[in-house]
Coordinates of C-alpha atoms in Angstrom, one line a residue:
M5 CA 32.0 195.7 261.9
T6 CA 34.0 194.1 259.2
R7 CA 36.5 193.0 261.8
M8 CA 33.8 191.5 263.9
K9 CA 32.5 189.6 261.0
W10 CA 35.9 188.3 260.3
I11 CA 36.5 187.3 263.9
G12 CA 33.0 185.6 263.9
G13 CA 33.9 183.8 260.7
I14 CA 37.1 182.5 262.3
A15 CA 35.2 181.4 265.3
V16 CA 32.6 179.6 263.2
S17 CA 35.4 178.0 261.3
L18 CA 37.2 176.8 264.5
V19 CA 33.9 175.5 265.9
S20 CA 33.3 173.7 262.6
V21 CA 36.7 172.2 262.6
W22 CA 36.3 171.1 266.2
I23 CA 32.9 169.6 265.4
V24 CA 34.2 167.9 262.3
S25 CA 37.3 166.7 264.2
A26 CA 35.2 165.4 267.1
F27 CA 32.9 163.7 264.6
A28 CA 35.9 162.3 262.9
D29 CA 37.2 161.0 266.2
E30 CA 33.8 159.5 267.0
L31 CA 33.8 157.9 263.5
S32 CA 37.3 156.6 264.2
A33 CA 36.2 155.2 267.5
N34 CA 33.2 153.5 266.0
Q35 CA 35.3 152.1 263.3
R36 CA 37.7 150.7 265.8
A37 CA 34.9 149.3 267.7
L38 CA 33.5 147.6 264.6
E39 CA 36.8 146.3 263.8
A40 CA 37.3 145.0 267.3
A41 CA 33.8 143.4 267.1
K42 CA 34.8 141.7 263.8
V43 CA 38.0 140.4 265.4
A44 CA 36.0 139.1 268.4
Q45 CA 33.4 137.4 266.1
Q46 CA 36.3 135.8 264.2
A47 CA 37.7 134.7 267.5
V48 CA 34.3 133.2 268.5
K49 CA 34.1 131.4 265.2
Q50 CA 37.6 130.1 265.6
A51 CA 36.8 129.0 269.2
E52 CA 33.5 127.3 268.0
A53 CA 35.4 125.6 265.3
A54 CA 38.0 124.5 267.8
Q55 CA 35.3 123.2 270.2
Q56 CA 33.7 121.4 267.3
A57 CA 37.0 119.8 266.5
V58 CA 37.4 118.8 270.1
N59 CA 33.9 117.4 270.2
Q60 CA 34.5 115.5 267.0
A61 CA 37.8 114.2 268.4
V62 CA 36.0 113.2 271.6
D63 CA 33.3 111.5 269.6
A64 CA 35.9 109.8 267.4
A65 CA 37.8 108.6 270.5
R66 CA 34.6 107.4 272.1
S67 CA 33.6 105.6 269.0
A68 CA 37.0 104.0 268.7
A69 CA 36.9 103.0 272.3
N70 CA 33.4 101.5 271.8
Q71 CA 34.6 99.6 268.7
A72 CA 37.6 98.4 270.6
N73 CA 35.4 97.3 273.5
E74 CA 33.1 95.5 271.2
L75 CA 35.9 93.8 269.5
A76 CA 37.3 92.7 272.9
R77 CA 33.8 91.5 273.9
Q78 CA 33.5 89.5 270.7
A79 CA 37.0 88.1 271.1
Y80 CA 36.2 87.1 274.7
L81 CA 32.9 85.4 273.7
A82 CA 34.7 83.6 270.8
I83 CA 37.4 82.3 273.1
Q84 CA 34.7 81.1 275.6
A85 CA 32.8 79.4 272.8
E86 CA 35.8 77.6 271.6
K87 CA 36.7 76.4 275.1
R88 CA 33.1 75.3 275.7
K89 CA 32.9 73.5 272.4
A90 CA 36.1 71.6 273.0
R91 CA 34.9 70.5 276.5
V92 CA 31.5 69.5 275.2
A93 CA 33.2 67.3 272.6
E94 CA 34.9 65.4 275.4
M95 CA 31.7 64.7 277.3
P96 CA 30.0 61.3 277.1
A97 CA 26.9 61.3 274.8
P98 CA 23.6 62.0 276.6
P99 CA 20.9 59.3 276.9
Q100 CA 18.9 58.9 273.7
P101 CA 15.2 59.8 273.8
P102 CA 13.1 56.6 274.1
E103 CA 10.9 55.5 271.2
T104 CA 7.2 56.0 271.7
D105 CA 3.9 55.8 269.9
R106 CA 2.3 58.4 272.1
P107 CA 1.7 62.0 270.8
V108 CA 4.8 64.1 271.4
N109 CA 6.0 67.6 270.4
N110 CA 9.8 67.0 271.0
D111 CA 12.3 64.8 272.7
I112 CA 11.4 66.1 276.1
D113 CA 8.1 64.4 275.8
R114 CA 9.7 61.1 274.8
F115 CA 11.5 61.0 278.2
I116 CA 8.4 62.0 280.1
V117 CA 5.9 59.6 278.5
S118 CA 8.4 56.7 278.9
K119 CA 7.6 56.8 282.7
W120 CA 3.8 56.8 282.3
S121 CA 1.5 53.8 282.5
K122 CA -0.3 52.6 279.4
D123 CA -3.5 54.2 280.6
D124 CA -2.1 57.7 281.1
A125 CA -3.6 60.0 278.5
P126 CA -3.6 63.6 279.8
E127 CA -5.0 66.3 277.5
L128 CA -3.6 69.6 276.3
C129 CA -4.8 72.8 277.8
D130 CA -7.0 75.2 275.8
D131 CA -5.6 78.1 273.9
E132 CA -6.5 80.7 276.5
T133 CA -4.8 78.8 279.3
F134 CA -1.7 78.2 277.2
L135 CA -1.3 81.9 276.2
R136 CA -1.7 83.1 279.7
R137 CA 0.7 80.5 281.0
A138 CA 3.3 81.4 278.3
F139 CA 3.0 85.2 278.9
L140 CA 3.6 84.8 282.6
D141 CA 6.5 82.5 282.2
V142 CA 8.3 84.4 279.5
V143 CA 7.5 88.1 280.1
G144 CA 5.9 88.1 283.6
Y145 CA 2.5 89.5 282.9
I146 CA -0.8 88.5 281.4
P147 CA -1.9 89.1 277.8
K148 CA -4.3 91.9 276.6
P149 CA -7.7 91.0 275.3
S150 CA -6.7 91.8 271.7
E151 CA -3.8 89.3 272.0
V152 CA -6.0 86.6 273.4
E153 CA -8.6 87.1 270.6
A154 CA -5.9 87.1 267.9
F155 CA -4.4 83.9 269.3
V156 CA -7.6 82.0 269.8
S157 CA -8.9 82.9 266.3
D158 CA -5.7 82.0 264.5
P159 CA -6.2 78.7 262.6
D160 CA -2.5 78.1 262.2
P161 CA -1.6 74.7 263.9
A162 CA 1.9 76.1 264.6
K163 CA 0.6 79.2 266.4
R164 CA 1.7 78.1 269.8
S165 CA 5.3 77.8 268.6
K166 CA 5.0 81.2 266.9
W167 CA 3.8 83.0 270.0
I168 CA 6.5 81.4 272.1
D169 CA 9.1 82.9 269.6
S170 CA 7.3 86.3 269.6
L171 CA 7.3 86.4 273.5
L172 CA 11.0 85.4 273.7
A173 CA 11.7 88.3 271.3
R174 CA 10.3 90.8 273.7
D175 CA 13.8 91.4 275.1
D176 CA 13.0 94.2 277.6
D177 CA 10.1 92.4 279.2
Y178 CA 11.9 89.0 279.1
A179 CA 14.8 90.6 280.9
A180 CA 12.5 92.3 283.5
N181 CA 10.9 88.9 284.2
W182 CA 14.3 87.4 285.1
T183 CA 15.4 90.4 287.1
Q184 CA 13.4 89.6 290.3
F185 CA 14.9 86.0 290.5
W186 CA 18.5 87.0 290.0
E187 CA 18.4 90.1 292.3
D188 CA 17.0 87.8 295.0
A189 CA 19.6 85.1 294.3
L190 CA 22.6 87.4 294.1
C191 CA 21.6 89.5 297.1
S192 CA 21.5 92.5 294.9
N193 CA 21.3 95.2 297.6
G194 CA 23.2 98.2 296.4
N195 CA 21.5 101.4 297.4
H196 CA 18.2 100.5 295.8
Q197 CA 15.0 98.9 296.9
G198 CA 15.9 99.2 300.6
G199 CA 19.4 97.8 300.1
V200 CA 22.2 98.6 302.5
G201 CA 25.1 98.1 300.0
T202 CA 26.6 94.9 301.5
R203 CA 26.8 93.7 297.9
A204 CA 26.5 95.5 294.6
N205 CA 23.4 96.6 292.7
F206 CA 23.3 93.9 290.0
Q207 CA 20.1 95.1 288.4
P208 CA 21.7 96.8 285.4
F209 CA 24.0 93.8 284.8
I210 CA 21.1 91.4 285.0
I211 CA 19.0 93.4 282.6
E212 CA 21.8 93.7 280.1
S213 CA 22.7 90.0 280.4
F214 CA 19.2 88.7 279.7
K215 CA 18.2 91.4 277.2
T216 CA 21.1 90.2 275.0
N217 CA 20.6 86.5 275.9
K218 CA 24.2 86.3 277.2
P219 CA 25.5 82.7 277.5
Y220 CA 24.8 81.5 281.0
D221 CA 28.4 80.5 281.6
V222 CA 29.6 84.0 280.6
F223 CA 27.0 85.5 282.9
V224 CA 28.4 83.5 285.8
Q225 CA 32.0 84.2 284.9
Q226 CA 31.4 87.9 284.9
I227 CA 30.0 87.6 288.4
L228 CA 32.9 85.6 289.8
D229 CA 36.0 86.1 287.7
P230 CA 37.9 89.5 288.0
K231 CA 39.8 88.5 284.8
A232 CA 36.6 88.1 282.8
F233 CA 35.7 90.7 280.2
G234 CA 32.8 92.7 281.6
Y235 CA 33.4 91.6 285.2
S236 CA 30.6 93.0 287.3
G237 CA 32.3 93.1 290.7
G238 CA 30.8 93.3 294.1
Y239 CA 29.7 89.7 294.6
V240 CA 32.7 87.9 296.1
K241 CA 33.3 88.9 299.8
S242 CA 36.6 87.7 301.2
E243 CA 37.7 90.2 303.8
T244 CA 37.4 87.7 306.6
H245 CA 37.4 83.9 307.1
L246 CA 33.6 84.1 307.6
D247 CA 33.1 86.2 304.4
S248 CA 34.9 83.5 302.3
L249 CA 32.8 80.7 303.8
Q250 CA 29.6 82.6 303.2
T251 CA 30.6 83.4 299.6
A252 CA 31.4 79.8 298.9
A253 CA 28.1 78.6 300.4
N254 CA 26.2 81.2 298.3
V255 CA 28.0 80.2 295.1
G256 CA 27.3 76.5 295.8
Q257 CA 23.6 77.2 296.4
V258 CA 23.0 79.5 293.5
F259 CA 25.2 78.1 290.8
L260 CA 25.5 74.5 291.7
G261 CA 22.1 73.9 293.4
T262 CA 24.0 72.5 296.4
R263 CA 23.7 73.3 300.1
M264 CA 27.1 73.3 301.8
K265 CA 26.8 75.8 304.6
C266 CA 26.6 73.3 307.4
A267 CA 30.0 72.0 306.5
S268 CA 31.6 75.4 307.1
C269 CA 32.1 74.6 310.8
H270 CA 31.8 70.8 311.0
D271 CA 31.2 67.8 308.9
N272 CA 27.6 67.8 307.6
F273 CA 25.7 65.5 309.9
I274 CA 22.8 65.0 307.4
N275 CA 24.5 64.9 304.0
F276 CA 27.6 62.9 304.4
E277 CA 29.0 63.9 301.0
W278 CA 30.1 67.2 302.6
P279 CA 32.8 66.7 305.2
Q280 CA 34.2 70.1 306.4
K281 CA 37.6 69.8 304.7
R282 CA 35.9 69.2 301.3
F283 CA 34.0 72.4 301.7
L284 CA 37.0 74.4 303.0
G285 CA 38.9 73.3 299.9
F286 CA 36.2 74.9 297.8
A287 CA 36.0 78.0 300.1
S288 CA 39.7 78.6 299.8
F289 CA 39.2 79.6 296.2
F290 CA 37.3 82.7 297.6
S291 CA 40.2 83.8 299.8
D292 CA 43.7 85.1 299.1
H293 CA 45.1 82.5 301.5
D294 CA 44.4 78.9 302.5
L295 CA 41.7 78.7 305.0
E296 CA 42.2 77.2 308.5
V297 CA 40.1 74.4 309.8
I298 CA 38.0 75.9 312.6
R299 CA 35.7 73.2 314.0
C300 CA 32.9 74.6 316.1
E301 CA 35.0 77.8 316.8
V302 CA 38.1 75.8 317.8
K303 CA 41.1 76.5 315.6
K304 CA 42.9 73.3 314.5
G305 CA 46.1 74.8 313.0
E306 CA 45.5 72.9 309.7
F307 CA 45.1 74.9 306.5
I308 CA 43.3 73.6 303.4
K309 CA 44.5 74.4 299.9
P310 CA 42.0 75.3 297.1
A311 CA 40.5 72.1 295.7
F312 CA 37.4 71.9 293.5
I313 CA 34.5 69.8 294.9
F314 CA 33.9 67.8 291.8
D315 CA 36.4 65.8 289.7
N316 CA 35.7 67.0 286.2
G317 CA 39.3 66.4 285.0
K318 CA 40.4 70.0 285.7
A319 CA 40.4 70.2 289.5
A320 CA 44.1 69.8 289.9
G321 CA 46.6 72.5 288.8
A322 CA 49.3 74.9 289.8
E323 CA 48.8 76.6 293.1
K324 CA 47.6 80.2 292.9
E325 CA 48.5 82.7 295.5
T326 CA 46.4 85.7 294.6
L327 CA 42.7 86.0 295.1
E328 CA 42.3 87.2 291.5
D329 CA 44.0 84.0 290.2
R330 CA 42.0 81.8 292.5
L331 CA 38.7 83.3 291.5
H332 CA 39.7 83.0 287.8
D333 CA 40.3 79.2 288.3
V334 CA 37.2 78.5 290.3
A335 CA 35.0 80.4 287.8
G336 CA 36.3 78.2 285.1
L337 CA 35.8 75.0 287.1
I338 CA 32.3 76.0 288.0
T339 CA 31.2 76.8 284.5
D340 CA 33.0 73.9 282.9
P341 CA 30.5 71.7 280.9
E342 CA 31.9 68.6 282.6
N343 CA 31.0 70.0 286.0
P344 CA 28.1 67.6 286.8
R345 CA 26.0 70.3 288.6
F346 CA 26.4 73.6 286.8
A347 CA 24.1 72.9 283.8
A348 CA 22.0 70.5 285.7
S349 CA 21.1 72.9 288.5
F350 CA 20.1 75.6 286.1
V351 CA 17.9 73.5 283.8
N352 CA 16.3 72.1 287.0
R353 CA 15.4 75.6 288.1
L354 CA 14.1 76.3 284.6
W355 CA 12.0 73.2 284.7
K356 CA 10.5 74.2 288.1
R357 CA 9.8 77.7 286.9
S358 CA 7.9 76.2 283.9
L359 CA 6.1 73.2 285.5
G360 CA 6.0 73.9 289.2
L361 CA 8.2 71.1 290.5
G362 CA 11.9 70.4 289.7
L363 CA 13.3 67.1 288.4
V364 CA 15.3 67.5 291.7
E365 CA 13.6 68.8 294.8
P366 CA 14.4 70.9 296.6
V367 CA 16.1 72.7 293.7
D368 CA 18.9 74.0 296.0
D369 CA 19.7 70.6 297.5
F370 CA 21.2 68.3 294.8
R371 CA 22.4 65.2 296.7
E372 CA 24.0 61.9 295.7
D373 CA 21.4 60.1 297.9
T374 CA 18.4 61.8 296.2
P375 CA 18.2 60.9 292.5
P376 CA 16.2 63.1 290.1
S377 CA 12.7 62.0 289.3
N378 CA 13.7 61.5 285.7
P379 CA 17.5 61.1 285.6
E380 CA 17.7 60.5 281.9
L381 CA 15.8 63.7 281.1
L382 CA 18.0 65.8 283.4
Q383 CA 21.1 64.4 281.8
W384 CA 19.7 65.1 278.3
L385 CA 18.7 68.6 279.2
S386 CA 22.0 69.4 280.8
Y387 CA 23.9 68.2 277.8
E388 CA 21.6 70.1 275.5
F389 CA 22.1 73.3 277.5
A390 CA 25.9 73.0 277.3
A391 CA 25.9 72.1 273.6
S392 CA 23.7 75.0 272.8
G393 CA 26.3 77.4 274.2
Y394 CA 24.4 77.8 277.5
D395 CA 21.6 79.5 275.5
V396 CA 18.8 80.2 278.1
K397 CA 16.2 81.2 275.4
H398 CA 17.0 78.0 273.5
M399 CA 16.1 75.9 276.6
M400 CA 13.0 77.9 277.4
R401 CA 11.9 77.5 273.8
L402 CA 12.5 73.7 274.1
I403 CA 10.5 73.4 277.3
L404 CA 7.6 75.6 276.3
N405 CA 7.2 73.9 273.0
S406 CA 7.0 70.5 274.7
R407 CA 3.6 68.8 275.0
T408 CA 4.5 68.2 278.6
Y409 CA 4.5 72.0 279.3
Q410 CA 1.2 72.4 277.4
L411 CA -0.8 69.8 279.3
R412 CA -4.0 70.8 281.0
F413 CA -3.9 71.2 284.8
D414 CA -5.6 68.2 286.4
P415 CA -5.7 68.1 290.3
E416 CA -5.9 64.3 290.2
L417 CA -2.7 64.0 288.1
A418 CA -0.7 67.0 289.4
D419 CA 2.5 65.9 291.2
R420 CA 3.3 66.9 294.8
Y421 CA 6.5 67.1 296.7
M422 CA 6.7 66.5 300.5
K423 CA 10.1 66.3 302.2
G424 CA 10.8 62.8 303.4
L425 CA 8.1 61.1 301.3
E426 CA 8.9 59.2 298.1
L427 CA 6.3 60.6 295.8
A428 CA 6.7 59.9 292.0
R429 CA 6.8 63.0 289.8
L430 CA 5.5 62.0 286.3
Y431 CA 4.5 65.4 285.0
R432 CA 1.1 64.3 283.6
S433 CA -0.1 67.7 284.7
P434 CA 1.6 71.0 285.6
S435 CA 1.5 72.0 289.2
H436 CA -0.2 75.1 290.4
R437 CA 2.2 78.0 290.8
R438 CA 1.4 81.1 292.8
L439 CA 2.2 84.4 291.0
T440 CA 5.1 86.3 292.4
C441 CA 4.5 89.7 293.7
E442 CA 6.0 91.2 290.6
Q443 CA 3.9 89.0 288.3
A444 CA 0.7 89.7 290.2
L445 CA 0.9 93.5 290.4
D446 CA 2.3 93.8 286.8
S447 CA -0.6 91.7 285.6
V448 CA -3.2 93.8 287.5
A449 CA -1.6 96.9 285.9
V450 CA -2.0 95.3 282.4
A451 CA -5.6 94.3 283.1
M452 CA -6.6 97.7 284.4
G453 CA -4.9 99.6 281.6
L454 CA -2.4 101.3 283.9
D455 CA 0.8 102.8 282.5
R456 CA 3.4 102.2 285.2
K457 CA 6.9 100.9 285.6
R458 CA 7.4 97.2 286.2
V459 CA 7.4 96.2 289.8
S460 CA 11.0 94.8 289.5
F461 CA 12.2 98.4 288.8
D462 CA 10.0 100.0 291.5
E463 CA 11.8 101.0 294.7
T464 CA 8.6 100.8 296.7
S465 CA 8.4 98.3 299.5
N466 CA 5.1 98.3 301.5
E467 CA 2.8 95.9 303.4
L468 CA 1.2 94.8 300.1
T469 CA 4.5 93.8 298.3
R470 CA 5.9 92.1 301.4
S471 CA 2.7 90.1 302.0
L472 CA 2.9 88.9 298.3
G473 CA 6.4 87.6 298.9
R474 CA 8.7 90.3 297.8
P475 CA 11.6 90.7 300.3
E476 CA 12.0 94.1 301.9
T477 CA 15.8 93.9 301.5
R478 CA 18.1 91.3 300.0
N479 CA 20.6 90.3 302.7
E480 CA 20.4 86.6 302.1
V481 CA 20.1 84.2 299.2
I482 CA 16.6 83.6 298.0
T483 CA 16.0 81.3 295.0
T484 CA 12.3 80.4 295.5
R485 CA 9.5 82.7 296.6
P486 CA 7.0 81.3 299.2
E487 CA 4.2 79.2 297.6
D488 CA 2.1 78.9 300.8
V489 CA -0.8 81.2 301.5
A490 CA -1.5 83.0 304.8
V491 CA -4.1 85.3 306.4
I492 CA -1.8 88.4 305.9
Q493 CA -2.1 88.1 302.1
S494 CA -5.9 88.0 302.2
L495 CA -6.0 91.0 304.6
Q496 CA -3.8 93.0 302.3
L497 CA -5.7 92.1 299.2
M498 CA -8.9 93.2 301.0
N499 CA -7.7 96.3 302.8
S500 CA -4.5 97.6 301.0
P501 CA -5.1 101.2 299.8
D502 CA -2.5 100.6 297.1
F503 CA -4.3 97.6 295.7
H504 CA -7.6 99.4 296.0
K505 CA -6.3 102.4 293.9
M506 CA -4.9 100.1 291.2
I507 CA -8.4 98.8 290.6
Y508 CA -11.0 101.4 291.6
D509 CA -9.0 104.4 290.4
S510 CA -8.0 102.8 287.1
P511 CA -9.8 103.8 283.9
L512 CA -11.4 100.3 283.5
P513 CA -14.4 100.6 285.9
K514 CA -15.5 103.8 284.2
E515 CA -15.0 102.3 280.7
L516 CA -17.1 99.3 281.6
A517 CA -19.9 101.5 283.1
R518 CA -20.1 103.5 279.9
Q519 CA -20.9 100.5 277.8
D520 CA -24.5 100.1 276.8
E521 CA -24.6 96.3 277.0
P522 CA -23.5 94.8 280.4
K523 CA -23.0 91.4 278.9
E524 CA -20.3 92.8 276.5
A525 CA -18.8 94.7 279.4
L526 CA -18.6 91.5 281.4
R527 CA -17.0 89.7 278.6
E528 CA -14.3 92.4 278.4
A529 CA -13.7 92.3 282.2
Y530 CA -13.1 88.6 282.0
L531 CA -10.8 88.9 279.0
R532 CA -8.9 91.6 280.7
V533 CA -8.4 89.8 284.0
L534 CA -8.7 86.1 283.5
N535 CA -7.9 86.1 279.7
R536 CA -11.0 84.1 278.8
E537 CA -14.7 84.7 278.3
P538 CA -17.3 83.9 281.0
R539 CA -18.2 80.2 281.0
G540 CA -21.4 78.3 281.7
E541 CA -23.6 80.1 284.2
E542 CA -21.0 82.7 285.1
S543 CA -22.4 85.3 282.7
E544 CA -26.1 84.9 283.7
Q545 CA -25.4 84.9 287.4
L546 CA -23.1 88.0 287.3
I547 CA -25.4 90.0 285.0
A548 CA -28.3 89.3 287.4
M549 CA -26.1 90.5 290.3
L550 CA -24.8 93.6 288.5
G551 CA -28.3 94.7 287.2
D552 CA -29.0 96.8 284.1
A553 CA -26.7 99.8 284.7
P554 CA -23.8 98.9 287.0
T555 CA -21.9 101.9 288.4
P556 CA -18.1 102.2 288.2
D557 CA -17.8 101.1 291.8
E558 CA -19.9 98.0 291.1
W559 CA -17.6 97.2 288.2
G560 CA -14.7 97.9 290.5
D561 CA -16.1 95.3 293.0
L562 CA -16.3 92.7 290.2
L563 CA -12.8 93.4 289.0
W564 CA -11.5 93.2 292.6
A565 CA -13.2 89.8 293.0
L566 CA -11.6 88.5 289.8
T567 CA -8.1 89.7 290.6
V568 CA -8.1 88.1 294.1
S569 CA -9.5 84.8 292.8
P570 CA -7.3 81.7 292.6
Q571 CA -7.9 81.8 288.8
F572 CA -5.9 85.1 288.7
Q573 CA -3.4 84.5 291.5
Y574 CA -2.1 81.2 290.2
I575 CA -0.6 79.9 287.0
H576 CA -2.7 76.9 285.9

C-alpha cells in the first residue's frame, strides 16, 4: 500500500511537471507571439512613418513644382507685358475724343454723339431694362427678383457702374458666358457635346482663361504657339496641304476678322486684296514646309515662303524651317499691337455683343473697301485695348458704362444692316438681340428656381437646343449665332417636353398658386421672368383671366406665355 502511494505520488508529480511544463511552453509561445506582435506593430508604425514621409516629400515636390510653374507663368506674363508695352509705345497716338456739350458718360460717347444731328436726343433706358441687359451680357442669365428690387430701390447715382463691377467680379459665371462663343469659334469638339475629336476640347482652357481675365494676346498665343507657356495644343492642323490652308483661314476669320478662304485655291474674285499668293504666304506659317501654289487643283510648281499678310514692321525675318518656329513667329505677328486687325477685330466683336451691330459688318469680313461706321471710335477702342494689356474686362467695363450702351431701345432709331446697302449706323438705340440657346435656357432656369448646370456645360443636344441655335457638333467655325426666327423655334417652344418640364415641373407654379393674393403672385411672376412689374392694364387683364384661385397649371400657362414672348427672348 505504501508502495502504491509512493508510485501514485510520483505519477502525480510527473503529471504536474508535465502540466507545468506544458503551461510554461504555452506561456512561452504566447510571450513569443506577443513579442512578435509588438515587432509587427513597430514595423507598421515605421512603415506608416515612412509612408507619411513619402507623402510629405510628394506634397513638397508638388508644391515646389506648382511654385516653379507659377513663377514661370508670372515670368512669361511679365515678358509679354514688356514686349506689348514697348510695341504700344511705338504706335501712333489714337484719335482724340471730340468735344461736345451733349450728356456723356465717357469718351466712347464723345465719338458716338459727334456723328448725330443736332436734333438727336435719345433717352436712357430704365433701371430694370439696364440691369437685365447687363446681366445677360456679362454673366449670361437674368437677375433674380431680389436683385431687381435692390437695384431699383438704390438711390446711389453710381449704382449702374457699381453693378457692372459686381457682375464682372462673378468670375465663374462670366467665364461660362464666354465659353459658348469660344467653343463655337475654336471648333472645340473633343469628345464632349457630340464632338468627334477632330480638334481638342478647349472648354477647360477657355474657362480658366476668362475666369482669370487672361490677357487676350496671351490667350491667343497659348492657342497657336507651341513655345508659349501654357500652350493648349490641338488647334493647329498641318498634316496635309488642305489642313494648313483650313487652319490659316480659320485663324484669319477668328483672330483677324478677315475671310480669306476663297484665296486658298485662286485669287479672290470679290475681295481683290486677297490674291492667292498673299494668302499662301500666310498659310505657310501653318506648315513645316513652304506651300505649293495649286490653282483650282492644278499644281504650278511654285512654292511660297511664309510672309505675314500685314506690314506691321515685323513681317520680315529669318526663315524658319520647323513648324514650331513658324507657329511661334506667326503667333507673335498676329498678336502684335501694331497688327491693324488683331485688336480691332476683337473690340468690334465686343461692340456687336453689347449693342447688336458691329462698327464693321459683317464682323468676320474686315475689308479695305468697307470702312467702319465710326472709324475714329474703332481706332480709339483698338488702341485702348492694346494699351490696357489686352484686358477684356476693362473693355467690357468701358462699353457697359457708356451712355451709348445704356440708351433706351427705340425701333425708330435702331440701326439696321443689310448687305449691299449703305445704311448709316449711329447707335442712337441698341439693336434687338435674340438670346442664345444658352442664355435663354439658363434664364428660364433662374426664373423658375431650378438648380441645374449651365447649358454651356451640359452635354445634351436635342431638338430644343438645336432649334434655339446651339450647334449639334462643332466641325466648322461659328462666330455668330443665327438672329433670324423660324417656325421650328415656335414649334419647339410650344411642344418640347424638355421646355414644358422646365416650367410646369418647376417649383414656381405651385409657389404662386399657394399665395393668397393673385395680384402679388402676378407681380412675382413678372419680376421672375421679365424682371419688371406688370405695367398699365397688364395686371387687371391677367388677374381677370386667372380668376380668384389660379391652379398651378394655370400659373404654368402664364409663365410659359411670358418665357416665349419677345420681351423674354430678346435683349432690349
